[in-house]
PDB file of C-alpha atoms in Angstrom:
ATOM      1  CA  UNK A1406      41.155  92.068  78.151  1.00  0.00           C
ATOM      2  CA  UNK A1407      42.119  95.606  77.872  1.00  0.00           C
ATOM      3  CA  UNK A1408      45.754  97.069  78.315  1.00  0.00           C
ATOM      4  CA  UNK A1409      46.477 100.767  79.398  1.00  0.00           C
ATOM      5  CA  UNK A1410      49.745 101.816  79.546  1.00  0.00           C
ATOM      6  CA  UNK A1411      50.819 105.079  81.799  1.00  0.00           C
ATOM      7  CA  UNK A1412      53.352 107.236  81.118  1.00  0.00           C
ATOM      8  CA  UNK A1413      56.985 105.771  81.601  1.00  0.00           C
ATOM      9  CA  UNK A1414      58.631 107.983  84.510  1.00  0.00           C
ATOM     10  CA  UNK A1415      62.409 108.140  84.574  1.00  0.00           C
ATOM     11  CA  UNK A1416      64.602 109.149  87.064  1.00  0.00           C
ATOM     12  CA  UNK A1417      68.341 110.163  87.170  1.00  0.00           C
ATOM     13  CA  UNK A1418      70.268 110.649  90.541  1.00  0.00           C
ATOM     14  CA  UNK A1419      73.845 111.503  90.656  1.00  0.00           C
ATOM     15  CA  UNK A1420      75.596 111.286  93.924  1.00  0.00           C
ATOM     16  CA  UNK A1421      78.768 113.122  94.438  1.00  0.00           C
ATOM     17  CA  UNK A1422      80.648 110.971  97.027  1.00  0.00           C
ATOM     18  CA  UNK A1423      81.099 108.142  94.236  1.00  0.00           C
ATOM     19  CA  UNK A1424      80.563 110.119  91.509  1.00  0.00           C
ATOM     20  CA  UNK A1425      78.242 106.909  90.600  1.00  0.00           C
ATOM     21  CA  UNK A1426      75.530 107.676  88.077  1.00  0.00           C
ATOM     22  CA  UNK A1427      72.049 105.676  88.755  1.00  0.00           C
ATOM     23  CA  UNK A1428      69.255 105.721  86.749  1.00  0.00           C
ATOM     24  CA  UNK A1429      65.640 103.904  86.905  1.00  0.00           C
ATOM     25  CA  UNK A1430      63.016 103.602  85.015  1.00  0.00           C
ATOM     26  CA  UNK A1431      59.709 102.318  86.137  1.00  0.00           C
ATOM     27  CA  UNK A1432      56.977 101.557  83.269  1.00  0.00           C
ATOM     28  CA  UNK A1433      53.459 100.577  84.190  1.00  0.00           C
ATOM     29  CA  UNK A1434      51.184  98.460  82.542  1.00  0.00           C
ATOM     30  CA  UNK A1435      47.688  98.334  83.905  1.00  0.00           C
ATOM     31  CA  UNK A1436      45.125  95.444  82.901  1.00  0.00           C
ATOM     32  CA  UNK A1437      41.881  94.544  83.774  1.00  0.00           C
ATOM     33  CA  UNK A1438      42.794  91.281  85.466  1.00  0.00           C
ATOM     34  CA  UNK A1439      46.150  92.520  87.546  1.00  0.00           C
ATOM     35  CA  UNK A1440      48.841  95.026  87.471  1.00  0.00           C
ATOM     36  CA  UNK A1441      52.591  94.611  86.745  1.00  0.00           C
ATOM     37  CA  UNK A1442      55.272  97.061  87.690  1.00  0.00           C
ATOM     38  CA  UNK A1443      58.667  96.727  86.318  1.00  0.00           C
ATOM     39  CA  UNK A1444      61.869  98.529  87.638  1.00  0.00           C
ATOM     40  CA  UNK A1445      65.149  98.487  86.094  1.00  0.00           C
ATOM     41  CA  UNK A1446      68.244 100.385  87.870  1.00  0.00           C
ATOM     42  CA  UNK A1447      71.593 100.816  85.815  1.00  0.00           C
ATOM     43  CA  UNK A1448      74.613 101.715  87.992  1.00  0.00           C
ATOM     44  CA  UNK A1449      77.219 103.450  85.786  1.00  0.00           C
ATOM     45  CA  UNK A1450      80.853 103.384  87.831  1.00  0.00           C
ATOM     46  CA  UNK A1451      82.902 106.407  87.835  1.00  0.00           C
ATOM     47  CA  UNK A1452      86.006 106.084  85.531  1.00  0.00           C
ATOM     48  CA  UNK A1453      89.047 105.432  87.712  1.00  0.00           C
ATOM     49  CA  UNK A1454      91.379 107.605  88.258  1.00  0.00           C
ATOM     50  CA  UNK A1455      94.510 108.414  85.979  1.00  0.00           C
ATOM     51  CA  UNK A1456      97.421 105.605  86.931  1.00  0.00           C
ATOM     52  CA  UNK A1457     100.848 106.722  89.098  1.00  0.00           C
ATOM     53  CA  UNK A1458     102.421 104.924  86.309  1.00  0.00           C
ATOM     54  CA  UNK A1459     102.591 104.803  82.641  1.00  0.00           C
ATOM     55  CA  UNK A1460     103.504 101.694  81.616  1.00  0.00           C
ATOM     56  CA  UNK A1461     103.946 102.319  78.283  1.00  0.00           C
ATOM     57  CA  UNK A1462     106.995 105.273  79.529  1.00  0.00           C
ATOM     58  CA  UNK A1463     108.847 102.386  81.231  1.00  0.00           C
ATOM     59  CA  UNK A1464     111.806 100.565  79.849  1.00  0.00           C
ATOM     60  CA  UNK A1465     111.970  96.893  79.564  1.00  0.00           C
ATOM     61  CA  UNK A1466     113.308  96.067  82.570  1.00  0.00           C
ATOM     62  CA  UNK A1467     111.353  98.307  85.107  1.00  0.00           C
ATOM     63  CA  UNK A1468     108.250  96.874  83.345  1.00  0.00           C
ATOM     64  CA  UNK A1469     109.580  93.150  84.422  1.00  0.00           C
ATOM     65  CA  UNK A1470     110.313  94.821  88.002  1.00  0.00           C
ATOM     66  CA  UNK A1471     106.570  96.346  88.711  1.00  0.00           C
ATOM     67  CA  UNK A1472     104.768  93.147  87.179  1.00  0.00           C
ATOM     68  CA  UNK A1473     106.997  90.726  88.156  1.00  0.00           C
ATOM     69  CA  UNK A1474     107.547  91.612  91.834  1.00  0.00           C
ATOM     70  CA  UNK A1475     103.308  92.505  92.208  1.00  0.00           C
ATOM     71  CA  UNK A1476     104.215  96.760  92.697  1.00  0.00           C
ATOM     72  CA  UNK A1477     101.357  97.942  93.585  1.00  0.00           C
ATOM     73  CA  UNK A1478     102.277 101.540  92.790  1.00  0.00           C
ATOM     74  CA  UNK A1479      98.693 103.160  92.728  1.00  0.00           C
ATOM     75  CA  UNK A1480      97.953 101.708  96.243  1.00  0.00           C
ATOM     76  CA  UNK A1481     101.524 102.602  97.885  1.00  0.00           C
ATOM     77  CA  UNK A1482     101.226 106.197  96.252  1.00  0.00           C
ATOM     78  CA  UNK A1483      97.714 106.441  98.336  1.00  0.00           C
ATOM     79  CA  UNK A1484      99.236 104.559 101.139  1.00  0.00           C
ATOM     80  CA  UNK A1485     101.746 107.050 101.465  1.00  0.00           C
ATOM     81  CA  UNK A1486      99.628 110.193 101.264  1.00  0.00           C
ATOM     82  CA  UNK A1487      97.772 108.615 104.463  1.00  0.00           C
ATOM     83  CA  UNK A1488     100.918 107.792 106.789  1.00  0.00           C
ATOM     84  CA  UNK A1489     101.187 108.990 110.085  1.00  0.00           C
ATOM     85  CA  UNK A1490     104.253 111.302 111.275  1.00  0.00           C
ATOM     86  CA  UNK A1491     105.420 114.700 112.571  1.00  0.00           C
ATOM     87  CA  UNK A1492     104.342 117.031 109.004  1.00  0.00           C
ATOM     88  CA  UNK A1493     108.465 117.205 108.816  1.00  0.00           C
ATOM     89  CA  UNK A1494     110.441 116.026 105.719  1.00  0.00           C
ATOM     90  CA  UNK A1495     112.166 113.383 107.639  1.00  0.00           C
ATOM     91  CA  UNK A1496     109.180 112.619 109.746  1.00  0.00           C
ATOM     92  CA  UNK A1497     107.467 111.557 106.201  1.00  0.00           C
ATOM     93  CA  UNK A1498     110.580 109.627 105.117  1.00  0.00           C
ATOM     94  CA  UNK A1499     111.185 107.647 108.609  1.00  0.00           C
ATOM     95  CA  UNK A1500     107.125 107.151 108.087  1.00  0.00           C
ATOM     96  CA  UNK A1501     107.835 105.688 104.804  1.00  0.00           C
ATOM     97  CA  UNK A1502     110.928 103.629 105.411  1.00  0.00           C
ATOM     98  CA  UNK A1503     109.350 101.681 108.081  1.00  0.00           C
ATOM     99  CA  UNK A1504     106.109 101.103 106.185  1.00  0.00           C
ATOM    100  CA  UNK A1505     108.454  99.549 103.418  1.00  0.00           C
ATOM    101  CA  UNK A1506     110.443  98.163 105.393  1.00  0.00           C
ATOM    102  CA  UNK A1507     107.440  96.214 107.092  1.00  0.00           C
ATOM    103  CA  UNK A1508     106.081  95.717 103.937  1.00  0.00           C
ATOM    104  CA  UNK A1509     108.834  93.294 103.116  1.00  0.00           C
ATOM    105  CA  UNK A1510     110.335  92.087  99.649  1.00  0.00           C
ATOM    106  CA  UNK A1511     111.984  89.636  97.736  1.00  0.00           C
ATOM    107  CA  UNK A1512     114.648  91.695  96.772  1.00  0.00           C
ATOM    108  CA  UNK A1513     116.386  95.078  97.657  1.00  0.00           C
ATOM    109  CA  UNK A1514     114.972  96.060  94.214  1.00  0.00           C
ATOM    110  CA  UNK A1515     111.516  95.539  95.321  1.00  0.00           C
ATOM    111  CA  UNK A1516     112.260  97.727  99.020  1.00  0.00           C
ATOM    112  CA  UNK A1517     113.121 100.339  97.013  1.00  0.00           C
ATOM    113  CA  UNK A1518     110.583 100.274  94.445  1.00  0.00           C
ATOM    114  CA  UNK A1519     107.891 100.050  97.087  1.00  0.00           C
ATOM    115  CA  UNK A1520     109.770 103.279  98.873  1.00  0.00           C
ATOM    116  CA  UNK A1521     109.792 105.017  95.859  1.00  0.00           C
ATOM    117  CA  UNK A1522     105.891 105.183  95.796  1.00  0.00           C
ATOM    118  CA  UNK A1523     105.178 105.690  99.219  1.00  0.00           C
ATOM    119  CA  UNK A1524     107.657 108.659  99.198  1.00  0.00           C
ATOM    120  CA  UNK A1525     106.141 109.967  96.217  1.00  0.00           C
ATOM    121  CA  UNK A1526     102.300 109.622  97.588  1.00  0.00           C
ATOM    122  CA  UNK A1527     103.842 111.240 100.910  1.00  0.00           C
ATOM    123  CA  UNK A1528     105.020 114.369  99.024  1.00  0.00           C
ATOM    124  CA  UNK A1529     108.715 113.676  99.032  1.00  0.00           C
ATOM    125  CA  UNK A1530     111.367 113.966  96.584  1.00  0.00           C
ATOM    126  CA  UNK A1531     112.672 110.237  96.216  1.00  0.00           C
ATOM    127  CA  UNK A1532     114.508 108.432  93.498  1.00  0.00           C
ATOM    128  CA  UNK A1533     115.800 105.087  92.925  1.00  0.00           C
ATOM    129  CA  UNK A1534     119.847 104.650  93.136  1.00  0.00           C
ATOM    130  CA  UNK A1535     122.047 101.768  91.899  1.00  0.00           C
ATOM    131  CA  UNK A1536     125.685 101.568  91.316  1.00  0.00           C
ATOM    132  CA  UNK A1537     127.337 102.118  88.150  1.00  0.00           C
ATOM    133  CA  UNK A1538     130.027  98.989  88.801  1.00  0.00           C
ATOM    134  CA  UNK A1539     126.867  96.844  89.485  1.00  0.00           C
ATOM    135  CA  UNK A1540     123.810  97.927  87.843  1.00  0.00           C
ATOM    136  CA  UNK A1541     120.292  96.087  88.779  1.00  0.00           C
ATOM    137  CA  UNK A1542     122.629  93.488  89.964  1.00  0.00           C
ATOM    138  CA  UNK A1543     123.876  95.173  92.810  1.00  0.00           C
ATOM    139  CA  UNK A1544     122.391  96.823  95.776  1.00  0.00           C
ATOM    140  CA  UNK A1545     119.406  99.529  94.708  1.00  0.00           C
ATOM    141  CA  UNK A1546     118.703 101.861  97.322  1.00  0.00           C
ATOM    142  CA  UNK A1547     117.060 104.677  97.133  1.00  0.00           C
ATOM    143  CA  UNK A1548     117.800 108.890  97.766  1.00  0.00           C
ATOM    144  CA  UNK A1549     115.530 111.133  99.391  1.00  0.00           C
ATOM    145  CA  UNK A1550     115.828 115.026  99.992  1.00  0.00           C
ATOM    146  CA  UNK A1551     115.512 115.952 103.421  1.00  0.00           C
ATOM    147  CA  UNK A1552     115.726 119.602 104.245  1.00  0.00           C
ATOM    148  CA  UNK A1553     117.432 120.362 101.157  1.00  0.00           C
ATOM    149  CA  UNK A1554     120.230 117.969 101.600  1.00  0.00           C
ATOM    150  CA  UNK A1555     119.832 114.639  99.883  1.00  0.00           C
ATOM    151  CA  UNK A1556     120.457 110.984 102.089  1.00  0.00           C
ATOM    152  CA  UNK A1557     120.460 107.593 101.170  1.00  0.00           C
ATOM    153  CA  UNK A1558     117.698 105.884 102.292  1.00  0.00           C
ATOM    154  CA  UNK A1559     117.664 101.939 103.083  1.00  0.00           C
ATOM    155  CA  UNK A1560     113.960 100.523 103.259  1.00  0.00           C
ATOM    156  CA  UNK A1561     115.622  97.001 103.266  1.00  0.00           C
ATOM    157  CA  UNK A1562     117.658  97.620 106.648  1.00  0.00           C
ATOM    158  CA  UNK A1563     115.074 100.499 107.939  1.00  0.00           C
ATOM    159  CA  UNK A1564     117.914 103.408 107.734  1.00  0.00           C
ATOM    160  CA  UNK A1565     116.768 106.530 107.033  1.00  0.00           C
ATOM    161  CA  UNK A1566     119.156 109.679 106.106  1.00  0.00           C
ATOM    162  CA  UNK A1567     122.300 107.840 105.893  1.00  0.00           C
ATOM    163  CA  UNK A1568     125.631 109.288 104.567  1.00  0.00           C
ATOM    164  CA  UNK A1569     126.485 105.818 102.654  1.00  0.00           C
ATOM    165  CA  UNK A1570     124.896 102.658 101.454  1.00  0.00           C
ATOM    166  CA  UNK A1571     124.380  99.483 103.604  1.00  0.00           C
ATOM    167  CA  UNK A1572     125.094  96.718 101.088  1.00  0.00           C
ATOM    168  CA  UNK A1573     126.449  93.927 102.564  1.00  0.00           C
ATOM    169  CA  UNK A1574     129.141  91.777 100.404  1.00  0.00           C
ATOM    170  CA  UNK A1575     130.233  94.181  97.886  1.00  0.00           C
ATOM    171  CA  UNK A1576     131.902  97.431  97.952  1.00  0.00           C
ATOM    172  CA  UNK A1577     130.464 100.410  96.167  1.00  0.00           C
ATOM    173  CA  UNK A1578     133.362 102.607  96.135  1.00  0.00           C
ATOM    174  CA  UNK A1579     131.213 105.468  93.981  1.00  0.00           C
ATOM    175  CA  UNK A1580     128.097 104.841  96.276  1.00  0.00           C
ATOM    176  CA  UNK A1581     124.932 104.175  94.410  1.00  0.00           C
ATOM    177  CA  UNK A1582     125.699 106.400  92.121  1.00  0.00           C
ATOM    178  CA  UNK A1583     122.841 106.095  89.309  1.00  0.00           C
ATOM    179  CA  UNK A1584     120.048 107.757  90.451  1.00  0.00           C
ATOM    180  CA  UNK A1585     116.598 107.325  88.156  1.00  0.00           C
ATOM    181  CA  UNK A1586     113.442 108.437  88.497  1.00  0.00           C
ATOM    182  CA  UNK A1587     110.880 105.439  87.472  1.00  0.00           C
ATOM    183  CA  UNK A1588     111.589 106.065  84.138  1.00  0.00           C
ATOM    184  CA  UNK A1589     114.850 105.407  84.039  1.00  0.00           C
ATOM    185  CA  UNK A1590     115.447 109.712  84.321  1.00  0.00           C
ATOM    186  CA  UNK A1591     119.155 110.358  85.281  1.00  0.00           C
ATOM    187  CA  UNK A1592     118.761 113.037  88.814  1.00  0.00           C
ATOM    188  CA  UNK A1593     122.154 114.666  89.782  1.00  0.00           C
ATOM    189  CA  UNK A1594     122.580 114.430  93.272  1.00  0.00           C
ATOM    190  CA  UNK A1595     125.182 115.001  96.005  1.00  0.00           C
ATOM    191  CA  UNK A1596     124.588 112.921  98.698  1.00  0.00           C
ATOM    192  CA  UNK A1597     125.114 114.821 102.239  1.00  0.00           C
ATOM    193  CA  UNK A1598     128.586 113.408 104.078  1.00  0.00           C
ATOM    194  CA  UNK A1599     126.851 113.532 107.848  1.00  0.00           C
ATOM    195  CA  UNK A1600     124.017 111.482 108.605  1.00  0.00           C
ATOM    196  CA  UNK A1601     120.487 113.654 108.827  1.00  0.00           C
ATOM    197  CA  UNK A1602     120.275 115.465 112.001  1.00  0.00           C
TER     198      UNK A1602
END
């Protein structure tokens, strides 16, 4: 029996809607009794994109907060990018409110948290607030900037560009008056004394 290899052939296609690398490579081997063809296709995936979050920038306790309550930052940062509304800052933020608030929670913590990202994916400039008598075991809320004038926002009761805080059972006679970015950040704000308009 006699063997007669051909040439190897080798082909690389890169598509640029994945980003996906595939390559095959088809060897031949020709005999006098039959033929046999082999193919072999390697799929590289594209490397996925750079995280919303670093974890390793978060304290202790915002770390238990995103794993704990399941945040799924990187998909309500996309999510938010995609909502529907009127192109108008509070447009965006009654857009994300709802969405959060119809997202639902365990916690007031977790509302806010989930708000946060959607605001951020939606091009807003959101933070997380607290009190300062309560901490994390108090109402969280968040702030969002709305035509240059910054609101309370409540994704837990669905209020958007609110004068004051909605916790019920507790008096916050400062407001929520720490104000963090997700990395614990201090922001300086002065929350607007009318409700948006």
């Amino acid at each position: 029996m006699t063997t007669k290899t051909t040439a190897e052939k080798t082909t690389t296609v890169t598509t640029t809607a994945s980003k996906a690398k595939v390559t095959t490579t088809t060897a031949k081997q020709t005999t006098t009794a039959k033929t046999t063809t082999t193919t072999v296709t390697t799929v590289t995936e594209p490397p996925a994109p750079p995280s919303v979050v670093d974890m390793s920038r978060v304290s202790d306790q915002m770390w238990v907060f995103l794993t704990e309550y399941g945040i799924a930052y990187d998909e309500l940062y996309t999510a938010g990018a995609g909502l529907h509304h009127d192109g108008t800052d509070y447009g965006k933020a009654k857009a994300v409110c709802e969405y959060a608030y119809n997202l639902g929670g365990q916690n007031c913590i977790e509302y806010a948290l989930n708000a946060y990202f959607l605001a951020k994916g939606a091009g807003l400039e959101c933070y997380i607030a607290r009190s300062s008598l309560y901490d994390w075991y108090g109402h969280v809320g968040n702030v969002i900037r709305l035509d240059g004038k910054w609101y309370y926002m409540e994704p837990m009761s669905n209020i958007t560009g609110s004068p004051q805080t909605y916790a019920a059972g507790a008096s916050y006679p400062n407001g929520l008056d720490i104000v963090t970015d997700i990395y614990e950040n201090r922001i300086q704000v002065t929350i607007s004394d009318e409700w948006y308009n």
